[in-house]
Amino acid sequence: MSEEKFIFLIEVVAVLIVAVWISIASSLIYRKRRLKVLKYIEETFADIVSRYLYNDIQNPLTLIEIQRTLRKAGIKSHKKANIQYLINLMIRTQRTILGTNHKKLKMLYAQIPPYRVSISKITGFGWYRKAQGIREIYEMDQSQYRHNILRFRNHRNVYVRREAQIALVVFLGWESLRFLPYLKREISLWQQIKIVEKLYDLYPTPELPWLKKAYKTDKLFGKQLLMRGIRKYKLQAEVNFIIENLNHPNYEVRETAIYCIQTFVISDEWMVEVKEIFSILPDATQQMQLLKYIFNNSEIDLDFYLKHLYANNDDLKLKIAEILWNNGYKEKVQEFYYQQYAKINPYVE
Amino acid sequence: MKKVLVIQEDIIIKKILERLVGLNNYTARAIKSLDELNIEDQQTNFDLIITDILFEGIAPLEFVSQVQEIIPHKKLLIVTNMGQDKIKKEIYALQGISGFFSVPIDLDEIEKIIQAYR
């Protein structure tokens, strides 16, 4: 390599190193300034919220003053990152506070919606922005937009419709169950749990008329959701809905019913029905699960156990034999054993 | 006038509590962490301390013990994001804890306690 070429190479490397240094320095300066701006926004918002929640009669905080202060802190329509930061702060604060102050915050947020950013997200393109907009609206409890969100309950994108369904629960509580028959797409197990948990957190008192109306739904996921609700709220009086679904033709519905019934101790009359359903259950695994429930929640019913001891399912027979053996009916198990032995042994005359 | 020390890392909670305390005729001093504590604070006998327990580099119980040790006070109220039952039990097992509030908090309840101390 010639000397000239070598010097040129060194110059190129030096320029590259300088460029990298400049970009690192500018990035550091930008980050420092940005952090300062964000801190200022947070402090301004904290001051506004504290003054709004505990307003001083001598020096009241007005809406115009709030808007001016926010604008001064950099909350302007063209500064989208600042607005998004403010929205995150608003959501964080709303989640932190309960009671009358929560309602006050809701009022404040309704008066200072930052340039309708969240609502404009749900009318824009892209599933991510839509889902984010819906989440922001329900997290800030902005129920005035619930009609805009309602139409997304059957959206083709799973994340958008999930957020829309949660929003309906947040805004309408138990009344949101009336939309169950109109849902066209499956609600996943995860979403069912999320809905029930959200409902329980925000509306801990059950409103049975809405629940009873929802029983009419023919949607399988709807039935599962309702049973999970009954379980979560421990609605003993509604346990018949779960029992009715123990012998549903659909496997998943039966599975949910068996899972949910385990929370409840039921009356002898209902137990008779459960035992009848047990006899006609088409799936052996589910029969085993239900048998466990029956055993744990009722007295030993010898006729019931003997009937199934002499039935065809070997796993069930084994389990029932174990139950009888451990609960004072050894002779019945021995009787069954020898009877069986006599039948299959070709050498016995 | 009675004195209250608020120790909260969350600026918004800190500001709200400072305001709440101030409007209830207490002298409020609000700080983000123990690093902001000055000599004067350590010599003041606060009537009430309202503090978080979740700070970087220190375990919650250790933090409470440290506060109890280095800041003279009469009552100690915990307002925190860390509301697990286990932590709550452990905190109450310590001596001199007047109350424990985990997020989400009802400020009206805290105000009642503050007014009761007045």
CSV table of C-alpha atoms in Angstrom, one decimal:
chain,number,residue,atom,x,y,z
A,1,MET,CA,0.0,0.0,0.0
A,2,SER,CA,1.4,3.4,-1.0
A,3,GLU,CA,1.9,6.2,1.5
A,4,GLU,CA,-0.8,8.4,0.0
A,5,LYS,CA,-3.4,5.6,0.2
A,6,PHE,CA,-2.4,4.9,3.8
A,7,ILE,CA,-2.8,8.5,4.8
A,8,PHE,CA,-6.2,8.6,3.0
A,9,LEU,CA,-7.3,5.6,5.0
A,10,ILE,CA,-6.3,7.2,8.2
A,11,GLU,CA,-8.2,10.3,7.3
A,12,VAL,CA,-11.3,8.3,6.5
A,13,VAL,CA,-11.1,6.5,9.9
A,14,ALA,CA,-10.5,9.7,11.7
A,15,VAL,CA,-13.6,11.3,10.1
A,16,LEU,CA,-15.7,8.3,11.0
A,17,ILE,CA,-14.5,8.4,14.6
A,18,VAL,CA,-15.3,12.2,14.8
A,19,ALA,CA,-18.7,11.5,13.3
A,20,VAL,CA,-19.4,8.8,15.9
A,21,TRP,CA,-18.3,11.2,18.7
A,22,ILE,CA,-20.5,14.0,17.4
A,23,SER,CA,-23.5,11.7,17.2
A,24,ILE,CA,-22.9,10.3,20.7
A,25,ALA,CA,-22.4,13.9,22.1
A,26,SER,CA,-25.6,15.1,20.3
A,27,SER,CA,-27.5,12.1,21.6
A,28,LEU,CA,-26.4,12.8,25.1
A,29,ILE,CA,-27.3,16.4,24.9
A,30,TYR,CA,-30.7,15.5,23.4
A,31,ARG,CA,-31.4,13.0,26.1
A,32,LYS,CA,-30.4,15.4,28.8
A,33,ARG,CA,-32.7,18.1,27.5
A,34,ARG,CA,-35.5,15.7,26.9
A,35,LEU,CA,-35.3,14.4,30.4
A,36,LYS,CA,-35.4,17.9,31.7
A,37,VAL,CA,-38.6,18.6,29.6
A,38,LEU,CA,-40.2,15.4,30.8
A,39,LYS,CA,-39.4,16.2,34.4
A,40,TYR,CA,-40.8,19.7,34.0
A,41,ILE,CA,-44.1,18.2,32.5
A,42,GLU,CA,-44.3,15.7,35.3
A,43,GLU,CA,-43.8,18.4,38.0
A,44,THR,CA,-46.3,20.8,36.3
A,45,PHE,CA,-48.9,18.0,36.0
A,46,ALA,CA,-48.3,17.0,39.7
A,47,ASP,CA,-48.8,20.6,40.7
A,48,ILE,CA,-52.0,20.9,38.7
A,49,VAL,CA,-53.5,17.6,40.0
A,50,SER,CA,-52.6,18.4,43.6
A,51,ARG,CA,-54.1,21.9,43.3
A,52,TYR,CA,-57.2,20.6,41.5
A,53,LEU,CA,-57.9,17.9,44.0
A,54,TYR,CA,-57.3,20.2,47.0
A,55,ASN,CA,-58.3,23.5,45.6
A,56,ASP,CA,-57.5,26.6,47.7
A,57,ILE,CA,-60.6,28.8,48.0
A,58,GLN,CA,-58.3,31.9,48.4
A,59,ASN,CA,-56.4,31.1,45.2
A,60,PRO,CA,-58.6,28.7,43.1
A,61,LEU,CA,-57.2,26.9,40.2
A,62,THR,CA,-59.2,27.7,37.0
A,63,LEU,CA,-59.5,25.7,33.8
A,64,ILE,CA,-57.9,28.4,31.8
A,65,GLU,CA,-55.0,28.5,34.2
A,66,ILE,CA,-54.6,24.7,33.8
A,67,GLN,CA,-54.6,24.9,30.0
A,68,ARG,CA,-52.1,27.8,30.0
A,69,THR,CA,-49.8,26.0,32.4
A,70,LEU,CA,-49.9,22.8,30.4
A,71,ARG,CA,-49.2,24.7,27.2
A,72,LYS,CA,-46.3,26.5,28.9
A,73,ALA,CA,-44.9,23.1,29.9
A,74,GLY,CA,-44.8,22.0,26.2
A,75,ILE,CA,-48.2,20.3,25.8
A,76,LYS,CA,-49.0,21.6,22.3
A,77,SER,CA,-50.8,20.0,19.5
A,78,HIS,CA,-47.7,19.5,17.3
A,79,LYS,CA,-45.6,18.0,20.2
A,80,LYS,CA,-47.0,14.5,20.0
A,81,ALA,CA,-44.3,12.9,22.3
A,82,ASN,CA,-45.1,15.4,25.1
A,83,ILE,CA,-48.8,14.8,24.8
A,84,GLN,CA,-48.3,11.1,24.9
A,85,TYR,CA,-46.1,11.5,28.0
A,86,LEU,CA,-48.9,13.6,29.6
A,87,ILE,CA,-51.5,10.9,28.8
A,88,ASN,CA,-49.3,8.3,30.5
A,89,LEU,CA,-49.0,10.5,33.5
A,90,MET,CA,-52.8,10.9,33.6
A,91,ILE,CA,-53.4,7.2,33.4
A,92,ARG,CA,-50.8,6.5,36.1
A,93,THR,CA,-52.4,9.0,38.4
A,94,GLN,CA,-55.9,7.7,37.7
A,95,ARG,CA,-54.8,4.2,38.6
A,96,THR,CA,-53.3,5.5,41.9
A,97,ILE,CA,-56.3,7.2,43.4
A,98,LEU,CA,-59.6,5.9,44.5
A,99,GLY,CA,-62.8,7.4,45.9
A,100,THR,CA,-64.1,10.9,45.5
A,101,ASN,CA,-60.7,12.1,44.1
A,102,HIS,CA,-60.9,9.5,41.4
A,103,LYS,CA,-64.2,11.1,40.2
A,104,LYS,CA,-62.6,14.5,40.4
A,105,LEU,CA,-59.8,13.4,38.2
A,106,LYS,CA,-62.2,12.0,35.7
A,107,MET,CA,-63.8,15.4,35.6
A,108,LEU,CA,-60.5,17.1,35.1
A,109,TYR,CA,-59.5,14.7,32.3
A,110,ALA,CA,-62.8,15.3,30.6
A,111,GLN,CA,-62.0,19.1,30.6
A,112,ILE,CA,-58.5,18.8,29.5
A,113,PRO,CA,-58.4,16.0,27.0
A,114,PRO,CA,-55.0,16.6,25.4
A,115,TYR,CA,-56.1,17.6,22.0
A,116,ARG,CA,-58.4,14.6,21.7
A,117,VAL,CA,-55.4,12.5,21.0
A,118,SER,CA,-56.8,9.2,22.3
A,119,ILE,CA,-60.1,9.5,20.5
A,120,SER,CA,-58.3,10.5,17.3
A,121,LYS,CA,-56.2,7.3,17.6
A,122,ILE,CA,-59.2,5.1,17.5
A,123,THR,CA,-60.5,6.8,14.3
A,124,GLY,CA,-57.1,6.5,12.6
A,125,PHE,CA,-55.4,3.6,10.8
A,126,GLY,CA,-53.5,0.7,12.4
A,127,TRP,CA,-54.7,-1.8,14.9
A,128,TYR,CA,-52.0,-0.8,17.4
A,129,ARG,CA,-53.0,2.8,17.6
A,130,LYS,CA,-56.7,1.9,17.8
A,131,ALA,CA,-56.0,-0.5,20.7
A,132,GLN,CA,-53.8,2.0,22.4
A,133,GLY,CA,-56.5,4.8,22.0
A,134,ILE,CA,-59.2,2.6,23.5
A,135,ARG,CA,-57.0,1.6,26.4
A,136,GLU,CA,-56.2,5.2,27.1
A,137,ILE,CA,-59.8,6.2,27.1
A,138,TYR,CA,-60.9,3.5,29.5
A,139,GLU,CA,-57.9,3.9,31.8
A,140,MET,CA,-58.7,7.6,32.0
A,141,ASP,CA,-62.4,6.7,32.6
A,142,GLN,CA,-63.6,8.9,29.8
A,143,SER,CA,-67.0,7.4,29.5
A,144,GLN,CA,-68.3,10.1,27.1
A,145,TYR,CA,-66.5,8.1,24.3
A,146,ARG,CA,-68.1,4.8,25.0
A,147,HIS,CA,-70.3,4.9,21.9
A,148,ASN,CA,-67.2,5.4,19.8
A,149,ILE,CA,-65.7,2.4,21.3
A,150,LEU,CA,-68.8,0.2,21.1
A,151,ARG,CA,-68.4,-0.5,17.4
A,152,PHE,CA,-65.0,-2.1,17.9
A,153,ARG,CA,-66.3,-5.0,20.0
A,154,ASN,CA,-66.3,-7.3,17.0
A,155,HIS,CA,-63.2,-5.8,15.3
A,156,ARG,CA,-61.3,-8.2,13.1
A,157,ASN,CA,-58.1,-7.5,15.1
A,158,VAL,CA,-58.0,-9.4,18.4
A,159,TYR,CA,-56.2,-6.7,20.3
A,160,VAL,CA,-58.6,-4.0,19.2
A,161,ARG,CA,-61.7,-6.0,20.1
A,162,ARG,CA,-60.1,-7.2,23.4
A,163,GLU,CA,-59.5,-3.6,24.5
A,164,ALA,CA,-63.0,-2.6,23.3
A,165,GLN,CA,-64.6,-5.3,25.3
A,166,ILE,CA,-62.6,-4.4,28.4
A,167,ALA,CA,-63.7,-0.7,27.9
A,168,LEU,CA,-67.4,-1.8,27.8
A,169,VAL,CA,-66.9,-3.6,31.1
A,170,VAL,CA,-65.2,-0.5,32.6
A,171,PHE,CA,-67.9,1.9,31.5
A,172,LEU,CA,-71.0,-0.2,31.8
A,173,GLY,CA,-70.1,-2.8,34.5
A,174,TRP,CA,-72.6,-5.6,34.7
A,175,GLU,CA,-74.7,-4.0,32.1
A,176,SER,CA,-72.0,-4.8,29.6
A,177,LEU,CA,-73.2,-8.4,29.7
A,178,ARG,CA,-76.1,-7.4,27.4
A,179,PHE,CA,-73.7,-7.2,24.6
A,180,LEU,CA,-72.8,-10.9,25.0
A,181,PRO,CA,-75.3,-12.2,22.4
A,182,TYR,CA,-74.0,-9.6,19.8
A,183,LEU,CA,-70.4,-10.7,20.0
A,184,LYS,CA,-69.5,-12.5,16.8
A,185,ARG,CA,-65.9,-13.7,17.6
A,186,GLU,CA,-64.6,-16.1,20.2
A,187,ILE,CA,-63.5,-14.7,23.6
A,188,SER,CA,-60.3,-16.5,24.6
A,189,LEU,CA,-59.9,-18.0,28.1
A,190,TRP,CA,-57.4,-15.2,28.9
A,191,GLN,CA,-59.8,-12.5,27.8
A,192,GLN,CA,-62.6,-14.1,29.9
A,193,ILE,CA,-60.5,-14.1,33.0
A,194,LYS,CA,-59.5,-10.5,32.3
A,195,ILE,CA,-63.1,-9.4,31.9
A,196,VAL,CA,-64.2,-11.1,35.1
A,197,GLU,CA,-61.3,-9.7,37.0
A,198,LYS,CA,-61.9,-6.2,35.7
A,199,LEU,CA,-65.6,-6.4,36.5
A,200,TYR,CA,-64.8,-7.7,40.0
A,201,ASP,CA,-62.3,-4.9,40.7
A,202,LEU,CA,-64.5,-2.1,39.5
A,203,TYR,CA,-68.0,-3.4,40.3
A,204,PRO,CA,-67.7,-5.7,43.4
A,205,THR,CA,-71.5,-5.8,43.9
A,206,PRO,CA,-73.2,-8.2,41.6
A,207,GLU,CA,-76.2,-7.0,39.6
A,208,LEU,CA,-78.2,-10.2,39.1
A,209,PRO,CA,-80.8,-8.9,36.6
A,210,TRP,CA,-78.1,-8.4,34.0
A,211,LEU,CA,-76.6,-11.8,34.8
A,212,LYS,CA,-80.0,-13.6,34.5
A,213,LYS,CA,-80.7,-11.9,31.2
A,214,ALA,CA,-77.3,-13.0,29.9
A,215,TYR,CA,-78.1,-16.7,30.7
A,216,LYS,CA,-80.1,-16.8,27.5
A,217,THR,CA,-77.0,-16.5,25.3
A,218,ASP,CA,-76.3,-19.3,23.0
A,219,LYS,CA,-72.6,-18.3,22.6
A,220,LEU,CA,-70.4,-21.0,24.1
A,221,PHE,CA,-67.8,-18.5,25.2
A,222,GLY,CA,-70.6,-16.5,26.7
A,223,LYS,CA,-71.7,-19.4,28.9
A,224,GLN,CA,-68.1,-19.9,30.0
A,225,LEU,CA,-67.7,-16.2,30.8
A,226,LEU,CA,-70.9,-16.3,32.9
A,227,MET,CA,-69.8,-19.3,34.8
A,228,ARG,CA,-66.4,-17.8,35.6
A,229,GLY,CA,-68.3,-14.7,36.8
A,230,ILE,CA,-70.5,-16.8,39.1
A,231,ARG,CA,-67.4,-18.5,40.5
A,232,LYS,CA,-65.5,-15.2,41.0
A,233,TYR,CA,-68.4,-13.5,42.8
A,234,LYS,CA,-69.2,-16.8,44.7
A,235,LEU,CA,-72.9,-16.5,43.7
A,236,GLN,CA,-74.2,-19.6,45.5
A,237,ALA,CA,-77.8,-18.9,44.4
A,238,GLU,CA,-76.7,-19.0,40.7
A,239,VAL,CA,-74.9,-22.3,40.9
A,240,ASN,CA,-77.8,-24.0,39.0
A,241,PHE,CA,-76.5,-22.3,35.8
A,242,ILE,CA,-73.2,-24.1,36.3
A,243,ILE,CA,-74.9,-27.4,37.1
A,244,GLU,CA,-77.0,-27.1,33.9
A,245,ASN,CA,-73.8,-26.8,31.9
A,246,LEU,CA,-72.1,-29.8,33.4
A,247,ASN,CA,-73.6,-32.0,30.6
A,248,HIS,CA,-73.4,-29.4,27.8
A,249,PRO,CA,-72.6,-31.0,24.5
A,250,ASN,CA,-69.4,-28.9,24.1
A,251,TYR,CA,-66.3,-30.2,25.8
A,252,GLU,CA,-64.9,-26.7,26.8
A,253,VAL,CA,-68.2,-25.6,28.3
A,254,ARG,CA,-68.3,-28.8,30.4
A,255,GLU,CA,-64.7,-28.3,31.4
A,256,THR,CA,-65.4,-24.8,32.6
A,257,ALA,CA,-68.5,-25.9,34.5
A,258,ILE,CA,-66.5,-28.7,36.3
A,259,TYR,CA,-63.8,-26.1,37.1
A,260,CYS,CA,-66.3,-23.6,38.4
A,261,ILE,CA,-68.5,-26.0,40.5
A,262,GLN,CA,-65.5,-26.9,42.6
A,263,THR,CA,-65.8,-23.5,44.3
A,264,PHE,CA,-69.2,-24.3,45.7
A,265,VAL,CA,-70.7,-26.6,48.2
A,266,ILE,CA,-74.1,-27.6,47.0
A,267,SER,CA,-77.3,-28.9,48.5
A,268,ASP,CA,-78.2,-32.6,48.6
A,269,GLU,CA,-80.9,-32.0,45.9
A,270,TRP,CA,-78.4,-30.4,43.6
A,271,MET,CA,-75.9,-33.2,44.4
A,272,VAL,CA,-78.4,-35.8,43.2
A,273,GLU,CA,-78.6,-33.9,39.9
A,274,VAL,CA,-74.8,-33.7,39.7
A,275,LYS,CA,-74.6,-37.5,40.2
A,276,GLU,CA,-77.2,-38.1,37.4
A,277,ILE,CA,-75.1,-35.9,35.1
A,278,PHE,CA,-72.0,-37.8,36.1
A,279,SER,CA,-73.5,-41.0,34.8
A,280,ILE,CA,-74.2,-39.6,31.4
A,281,LEU,CA,-71.0,-37.6,30.9
A,282,PRO,CA,-69.4,-38.6,27.6
A,283,ASP,CA,-65.8,-38.0,28.6
A,284,ALA,CA,-64.0,-40.3,31.1
A,285,THR,CA,-61.5,-37.6,32.2
A,286,GLN,CA,-64.2,-35.2,33.0
A,287,GLN,CA,-66.1,-38.0,34.8
A,288,MET,CA,-63.0,-38.5,37.0
A,289,GLN,CA,-62.9,-34.8,37.8
A,290,LEU,CA,-66.5,-34.7,38.7
A,291,LEU,CA,-66.2,-37.9,40.8
A,292,LYS,CA,-63.5,-36.1,42.8
A,293,TYR,CA,-65.9,-33.2,43.4
A,294,ILE,CA,-68.7,-35.5,44.4
A,295,PHE,CA,-66.5,-37.4,46.8
A,296,ASN,CA,-65.2,-34.2,48.4
A,297,ASN,CA,-68.6,-32.6,48.8
A,298,SER,CA,-71.0,-35.3,49.8
A,299,GLU,CA,-71.5,-38.3,52.1
A,300,ILE,CA,-70.6,-41.7,50.7
A,301,ASP,CA,-73.6,-42.8,48.6
A,302,LEU,CA,-73.0,-46.6,48.4
A,303,ASP,CA,-75.6,-47.2,45.7
A,304,PHE,CA,-74.1,-44.6,43.5
A,305,TYR,CA,-70.5,-45.9,43.9
A,306,LEU,CA,-71.5,-49.5,43.5
A,307,LYS,CA,-73.4,-48.7,40.3
A,308,HIS,CA,-70.3,-47.3,38.7
A,309,LEU,CA,-68.0,-49.9,40.2
A,310,TYR,CA,-69.8,-52.5,38.1
A,311,ALA,CA,-69.8,-50.3,35.0
A,312,ASN,CA,-67.4,-50.4,32.1
A,313,ASN,CA,-64.7,-47.7,32.7
A,314,ASP,CA,-61.6,-49.3,34.2
A,315,ASP,CA,-60.1,-46.0,35.5
A,316,LEU,CA,-63.4,-45.1,37.2
A,317,LYS,CA,-63.7,-48.5,38.7
A,318,LEU,CA,-60.2,-48.2,40.2
A,319,LYS,CA,-60.9,-44.7,41.6
A,320,ILE,CA,-64.3,-45.9,43.0
A,321,ALA,CA,-62.7,-49.0,44.5
A,322,GLU,CA,-60.1,-46.7,46.2
A,323,ILE,CA,-62.8,-44.5,47.6
A,324,LEU,CA,-64.8,-47.4,49.0
A,325,TRP,CA,-61.7,-49.2,50.3
A,326,ASN,CA,-60.6,-46.0,52.2
A,327,ASN,CA,-64.0,-45.2,53.5
A,328,GLY,CA,-65.0,-48.4,55.3
A,329,TYR,CA,-66.4,-50.6,52.5
A,330,LYS,CA,-63.5,-53.0,52.0
A,331,GLU,CA,-65.9,-55.9,51.8
A,332,LYS,CA,-67.7,-54.4,48.8
A,333,VAL,CA,-64.4,-54.0,47.0
A,334,GLN,CA,-63.4,-57.6,47.8
A,335,GLU,CA,-66.8,-58.8,46.7
A,336,PHE,CA,-66.3,-57.0,43.4
A,337,TYR,CA,-62.8,-58.4,43.1
A,338,TYR,CA,-63.7,-62.0,43.6
A,339,GLN,CA,-66.7,-61.7,41.4
A,340,GLN,CA,-64.5,-60.4,38.6
A,341,TYR,CA,-61.9,-63.1,39.3
A,342,ALA,CA,-64.4,-65.8,39.1
A,343,LYS,CA,-65.7,-64.5,35.8
A,344,ILE,CA,-62.4,-64.2,34.0
A,345,ASN,CA,-60.4,-67.2,35.3
A,346,PRO,CA,-61.0,-70.1,32.9
A,347,TYR,CA,-59.5,-72.6,35.4
A,348,VAL,CA,-62.2,-72.1,38.0
A,349,GLU,CA,-65.0,-74.7,37.8
B,1,MET,CA,-47.8,24.3,63.9
B,2,LYS,CA,-47.3,20.5,63.6
B,3,LYS,CA,-44.8,19.2,61.2
B,4,VAL,CA,-45.1,16.4,58.6
B,5,LEU,CA,-42.4,14.8,56.4
B,6,VAL,CA,-43.5,13.3,53.1
B,7,ILE,CA,-41.0,10.8,51.5
B,8,GLN,CA,-42.3,9.7,48.1
B,9,GLU,CA,-40.4,8.9,44.9
B,10,ASP,CA,-43.5,9.4,42.8
B,11,ILE,CA,-43.6,13.2,42.2
B,12,ILE,CA,-47.4,13.2,41.7
B,13,ILE,CA,-48.1,11.4,44.9
B,14,LYS,CA,-45.6,13.4,46.8
B,15,LYS,CA,-47.1,16.7,45.6
B,16,ILE,CA,-50.7,15.6,46.3
B,17,LEU,CA,-49.8,14.4,49.9
B,18,GLU,CA,-47.8,17.6,50.5
B,19,ARG,CA,-50.8,19.7,49.4
B,20,LEU,CA,-53.2,17.5,51.5
B,21,VAL,CA,-51.1,17.9,54.6
B,22,GLY,CA,-50.6,21.6,54.0
B,23,LEU,CA,-54.3,22.3,53.7
B,24,ASN,CA,-54.9,20.5,57.0
B,25,ASN,CA,-52.7,23.1,58.8
B,26,TYR,CA,-49.5,21.2,59.1
B,27,THR,CA,-46.1,22.4,58.0
B,28,ALA,CA,-45.1,20.0,55.2
B,29,ARG,CA,-41.7,19.0,54.0
B,30,ALA,CA,-41.6,16.7,51.0
B,31,ILE,CA,-38.6,14.8,49.7
B,32,LYS,CA,-38.0,12.2,47.0
B,33,SER,CA,-35.6,10.0,49.0
B,34,LEU,CA,-33.5,10.0,52.1
B,35,ASP,CA,-30.7,11.5,50.1
B,36,GLU,CA,-32.5,14.9,50.1
B,37,LEU,CA,-32.7,14.8,53.9
B,38,ASN,CA,-30.7,17.7,55.5
B,39,ILE,CA,-29.3,18.1,59.0
B,40,GLU,CA,-32.2,20.3,60.0
B,41,ASP,CA,-34.6,17.5,59.0
B,42,GLN,CA,-32.7,15.1,61.1
B,43,GLN,CA,-33.0,17.4,64.1
B,44,THR,CA,-36.7,18.1,63.7
B,45,ASN,CA,-39.1,15.9,65.6
B,46,PHE,CA,-41.8,15.4,63.0
B,47,ASP,CA,-45.3,14.8,64.3
B,48,LEU,CA,-46.0,12.5,61.3
B,49,ILE,CA,-43.9,10.9,58.5
B,50,ILE,CA,-45.8,9.7,55.4
B,51,THR,CA,-43.4,7.5,53.4
B,52,ASP,CA,-43.1,5.0,50.6
B,53,ILE,CA,-41.1,1.8,51.3
B,54,LEU,CA,-40.0,1.1,47.7
B,55,PHE,CA,-36.6,2.8,47.0
B,56,GLU,CA,-33.7,1.8,44.9
B,57,GLY,CA,-30.9,-0.1,46.6
B,58,ILE,CA,-32.7,-0.8,49.9
B,59,ALA,CA,-35.1,-3.4,51.1
B,60,PRO,CA,-38.5,-2.1,52.3
B,61,LEU,CA,-38.1,-3.3,55.9
B,62,GLU,CA,-34.6,-2.0,56.1
B,63,PHE,CA,-35.8,1.4,54.8
B,64,VAL,CA,-38.5,1.6,57.4
B,65,SER,CA,-36.0,0.7,60.1
B,66,GLN,CA,-33.6,3.3,58.8
B,67,VAL,CA,-36.3,6.0,58.8
B,68,GLN,CA,-37.3,5.1,62.3
B,69,GLU,CA,-33.6,5.3,63.4
B,70,ILE,CA,-32.5,8.5,61.8
B,71,ILE,CA,-35.5,10.8,61.7
B,72,PRO,CA,-37.1,11.7,65.0
B,73,HIS,CA,-40.9,11.4,64.7
B,74,LYS,CA,-44.1,10.5,66.6
B,75,LYS,CA,-46.1,8.6,64.0
B,76,LEU,CA,-45.2,6.8,60.8
B,77,LEU,CA,-47.7,6.2,58.0
B,78,ILE,CA,-46.8,4.0,55.0
B,79,VAL,CA,-48.2,4.9,51.5
B,80,THR,CA,-46.8,2.7,48.9
B,81,ASN,CA,-47.2,0.9,45.6
B,82,MET,CA,-46.0,-2.3,47.2
B,83,GLY,CA,-49.2,-3.7,48.7
B,84,GLN,CA,-48.5,-7.4,48.9
B,85,ASP,CA,-50.0,-9.0,52.1
B,86,LYS,CA,-46.7,-10.5,53.0
B,87,ILE,CA,-45.0,-7.0,53.1
B,88,LYS,CA,-47.9,-5.5,54.9
B,89,LYS,CA,-47.7,-8.1,57.7
B,90,GLU,CA,-43.9,-7.7,57.9
B,91,ILE,CA,-44.3,-3.9,58.2
B,92,TYR,CA,-47.0,-4.1,60.8
B,93,ALA,CA,-44.8,-6.5,62.8
B,94,LEU,CA,-42.3,-3.7,63.2
B,95,GLN,CA,-42.9,-1.3,66.1
B,96,GLY,CA,-44.4,2.1,65.7
B,97,ILE,CA,-46.3,1.9,62.4
B,98,SER,CA,-49.5,3.9,62.5
B,99,GLY,CA,-51.0,2.9,59.2
B,100,PHE,CA,-50.4,1.2,55.8
B,101,PHE,CA,-52.0,2.3,52.6
B,102,SER,CA,-51.2,0.6,49.3
B,103,VAL,CA,-52.0,2.0,45.8
B,104,PRO,CA,-54.8,2.6,44.7
B,105,ILE,CA,-55.3,4.9,47.7
B,106,ASP,CA,-58.3,6.7,49.0
B,107,LEU,CA,-57.0,10.1,50.0
B,108,ASP,CA,-60.0,10.7,52.1
B,109,GLU,CA,-59.0,7.9,54.4
B,110,ILE,CA,-55.5,9.4,54.7
B,111,GLU,CA,-57.0,12.8,55.4
B,112,LYS,CA,-59.1,11.4,58.2
B,113,ILE,CA,-56.0,10.0,59.8
B,114,ILE,CA,-54.2,13.3,59.4
B,115,GLN,CA,-57.1,15.2,60.9
B,116,ALA,CA,-57.3,12.8,63.8
B,117,TYR,CA,-53.6,13.5,64.7
B,118,ARG,CA,-54.2,17.3,64.7
